[in-house]
Amino acid sequence: MEQLQAFWAGIPDLSGMAINLGMTLAILVIGWAISSLLGRWMRRIADRSPRIDPTIVPMVRSVTVWAVRIVVLLAVLARLGVQTASLVAMLGASALAIGLALQGTLQNFAAGIMLLVLRPVRAGEFVAIGGQGSGTVDEIGLFMTRFVQVDGIHILLPNTLVWGSPITNYSRNKTRRLDMMLGVRYDDDLEAALAALQALVDQHEGILADPAPQVMVMEYRDSTIMVNIRAWTPADQYWDVYFDLHRHAPQALRQAGLRSPIPLREVKSVPAPVEKDKAAHA
């Protein structure tokens, strides 16, 4: 009986192990689900609130979700009896080694933080990255920034290229200035051309009255006087106004009785010289 009792005492408590394993699994599943719900909740709140910049939502969501998941994993390991203190130290050493091996990736992460803090670009803005391309900013991630070109093609650029390149932001200001050059013949009525174009821009719905649009002579070329239209439009209507003016400005000049400018060359005929001996013989 004593040997039998010793044998049973040496067998692990299977019921306790099952309970511990079940609780560990429950912590893992519930913690993972909470992190996912927290990420969706943050995105939903950001979509509903106009005060939250949508540019920072993807990065903050990713950092929050994975921070919760790391805590859950540490809690699971502690439940299983693993010494988390030594594990954290080992993870720190591993992180240092990985950081040295992935310096470029960490530079992209740091550049992404700078893009979010200083915000030279924001989601929904149309920008041009010097030498890299142009498009509408769709998302600034931890390591990559996604743009959508006007033809619908997606461009992914490392954050270091975005941060380290000249950025031209076409959407940050509410208004943009439009410049358009047209040619008028020298022998046409210049004042009539200026008046017709001025009436066109003054009556256009997409052109702002303040600052007032201007029509002015800019330069003189071989056979053409160059006239410049300078007007301010809302940034979101710039291209609509641009294409509309290119369509109606030539029509306004033709209705005013002006002709389309074409290159002109004056050709003179010079009589051939008469040879002296032929003239003497005659």
XYZ file of C-alpha atoms in Angstrom, residues 18-243:
226
model
C -5.704 20.703 -17.581
C -7.171 23.633 -15.670
C -3.919 25.585 -15.939
C -3.652 24.848 -19.639
C -7.273 25.870 -20.194
C -6.792 29.154 -18.364
C -3.615 29.824 -20.344
C -5.427 29.188 -23.606
C -8.313 31.394 -22.484
C -5.884 34.247 -21.666
C -4.296 33.908 -25.105
C -7.587 33.822 -27.027
C -9.274 36.582 -25.019
C -6.195 38.830 -25.092
C -5.767 38.363 -28.838
C -9.467 39.125 -29.404
C -9.278 42.226 -27.193
C -6.304 43.548 -29.178
C -8.199 43.102 -32.457
C -11.335 44.724 -31.036
C -9.250 47.600 -29.688
C -7.729 48.160 -33.133
C -11.142 48.203 -34.825
C -12.525 50.465 -32.101
C -9.703 52.972 -32.604
C -10.271 53.052 -36.355
C -14.028 53.509 -35.874
C -13.509 56.389 -33.446
C -11.020 58.032 -35.829
C -13.461 57.763 -38.748
C -16.237 59.411 -36.748
C -14.185 62.228 -35.197
C -13.172 65.138 -37.495
C -10.503 66.222 -34.987
C -8.362 63.106 -35.461
C -5.937 63.208 -38.367
C -6.487 60.012 -40.412
C -2.765 59.953 -41.245
C -1.737 58.768 -37.776
C -4.505 56.175 -37.354
C -2.808 53.161 -39.081
C 0.475 53.525 -37.197
C -1.123 54.164 -33.789
C -3.478 51.233 -34.351
C -0.614 48.863 -35.205
C 1.480 49.962 -32.219
C -1.456 49.621 -29.812
C -2.533 46.203 -31.095
C 0.937 44.692 -30.923
C 1.674 46.234 -27.536
C -1.412 44.463 -26.140
C -0.451 41.206 -27.831
C 3.084 41.290 -26.413
C 1.674 41.773 -22.906
C -0.688 38.845 -23.510
C 2.166 36.608 -24.652
C 4.210 37.499 -21.555
C 1.204 36.708 -19.348
C 0.782 33.349 -21.081
C 4.445 32.451 -20.577
C 4.274 33.485 -16.927
C 1.211 31.267 -16.486
C 3.152 28.346 -17.914
C 5.906 28.888 -15.390
C 8.469 30.554 -17.653
C 10.681 33.136 -15.935
C 9.626 36.276 -17.777
C 12.402 38.408 -16.277
C 15.093 36.419 -18.023
C 12.933 36.275 -21.136
C 12.589 40.065 -21.206
C 16.361 40.405 -20.864
C 16.869 37.925 -23.672
C 14.345 39.787 -25.840
C 16.176 43.043 -25.151
C 19.486 41.546 -26.274
C 17.808 40.042 -29.313
C 16.185 43.372 -30.135
C 19.591 45.048 -30.011
C 21.086 42.477 -32.356
C 18.126 42.682 -34.704
C 18.292 46.480 -34.611
C 21.927 46.441 -35.679
C 21.092 44.027 -38.493
C 18.062 46.010 -39.639
C 19.359 49.545 -39.500
C 17.580 50.503 -42.712
C 14.260 49.234 -41.388
C 14.696 51.170 -38.159
C 15.513 54.264 -40.180
C 12.224 53.821 -42.012
C 10.455 53.505 -38.663
C 12.128 56.680 -37.353
C 11.272 58.502 -40.589
C 7.654 57.376 -40.217
C 7.572 58.824 -36.695
C 8.919 62.135 -38.022
C 6.316 62.161 -40.801
C 3.571 61.689 -38.227
C 4.937 64.269 -35.803
C 5.748 67.069 -38.265
C 3.117 66.017 -40.835
C 4.508 67.419 -44.079
C 2.010 65.101 -45.782
C -1.384 63.905 -44.653
C -3.828 61.300 -45.861
C -5.896 62.593 -48.768
C -3.381 65.233 -49.911
C -1.908 65.266 -53.396
C 1.873 65.580 -53.201
C 4.939 65.154 -55.385
C 8.046 63.504 -53.921
C 11.171 64.837 -55.609
C 12.429 62.258 -58.061
C 10.123 59.521 -56.709
C 6.682 60.255 -58.141
C 3.442 61.967 -57.252
C 0.017 60.916 -56.030
C -2.583 61.140 -53.289
C -1.376 60.012 -49.859
C -3.348 56.926 -48.880
C -1.559 55.730 -45.728
C 1.623 56.356 -43.750
C 2.652 53.046 -42.200
C 5.376 52.029 -39.793
C 7.891 51.494 -42.594
C 6.213 52.394 -45.909
C 4.046 55.206 -47.261
C 1.398 54.362 -49.839
C 0.390 56.761 -52.621
C -2.277 56.463 -55.317
C -1.397 58.027 -58.670
C -3.939 59.826 -60.823
C -4.117 56.731 -63.048
C -5.055 54.543 -60.063
C -1.667 52.847 -59.633
C -0.448 52.364 -56.051
C 3.090 53.415 -55.149
C 4.833 52.196 -51.989
C 7.851 54.242 -50.894
C 10.070 53.625 -47.868
C 9.583 56.342 -45.290
C 13.242 57.360 -45.540
C 12.772 58.275 -49.222
C 9.699 60.346 -48.415
C 11.315 62.105 -45.450
C 14.637 62.669 -47.222
C 13.224 64.043 -50.498
C 11.790 67.452 -51.412
C 8.016 67.367 -50.923
C 5.670 69.519 -52.995
C 2.228 69.612 -51.394
C -0.504 70.719 -53.796
C -3.400 70.291 -51.355
C -2.221 71.948 -48.138
C -3.442 75.437 -49.108
C -7.109 75.969 -49.873
C -6.436 77.985 -53.033
C -4.060 77.702 -56.008
C -2.999 80.159 -58.672
C -3.586 79.235 -62.304
C -1.408 80.677 -65.087
C -2.293 80.318 -68.758
C -0.445 81.747 -71.772
C -2.123 82.661 -75.088
C -0.805 84.245 -78.257
C -2.192 87.281 -80.104
C -1.060 88.432 -83.552
C 0.729 91.755 -83.881
C -1.758 93.005 -86.458
C -4.806 92.083 -84.308
C -6.512 94.334 -81.745
C -4.608 93.680 -78.523
C -7.026 95.655 -76.367
C -9.957 93.626 -77.683
C -8.110 90.419 -76.825
C -7.393 91.615 -73.278
C -11.018 92.694 -72.790
C -12.414 89.371 -74.070
C -10.171 87.308 -71.810
C -10.848 89.540 -68.811
C -14.594 89.134 -69.309
C -14.121 85.361 -69.515
C -12.278 85.054 -66.191
C -14.534 87.580 -64.429
C -17.628 85.530 -65.286
C -16.148 82.081 -64.573
C -17.764 80.399 -61.556
C -14.637 78.508 -60.531
C -12.386 81.585 -60.357
C -12.202 83.535 -57.106
C -12.929 87.255 -57.061
C -10.337 87.843 -54.335
C -7.518 87.969 -55.345
C -8.903 89.483 -58.525
C -8.020 87.665 -61.769
C -5.569 89.428 -64.081
C -4.982 89.419 -67.830
C -1.665 91.007 -68.861
C 0.886 91.124 -71.642
C 3.913 89.045 -70.682
C 6.352 88.987 -73.611
C 6.883 89.623 -77.310
C 7.940 86.852 -79.643
C 8.754 86.718 -83.337
C 5.181 86.890 -84.604
C 3.074 86.686 -81.440
C 2.271 88.788 -78.374
C 2.014 86.484 -75.355
C -0.852 87.248 -72.990
C -1.015 85.664 -69.526
C -4.187 84.814 -67.592
C -3.517 84.732 -63.846
C -6.379 83.626 -61.591
C -6.903 81.964 -58.198
C -9.142 78.917 -57.782
C -10.090 76.544 -54.952
C -7.469 73.804 -54.769
C -10.020 71.037 -55.340
C -11.314 72.764 -58.523
C -7.937 73.660 -60.030
C -7.861 71.116 -62.840
C -11.524 71.625 -63.744
C -10.919 75.356 -64.178
C -7.620 74.702 -65.989
C -9.184 72.482 -68.636
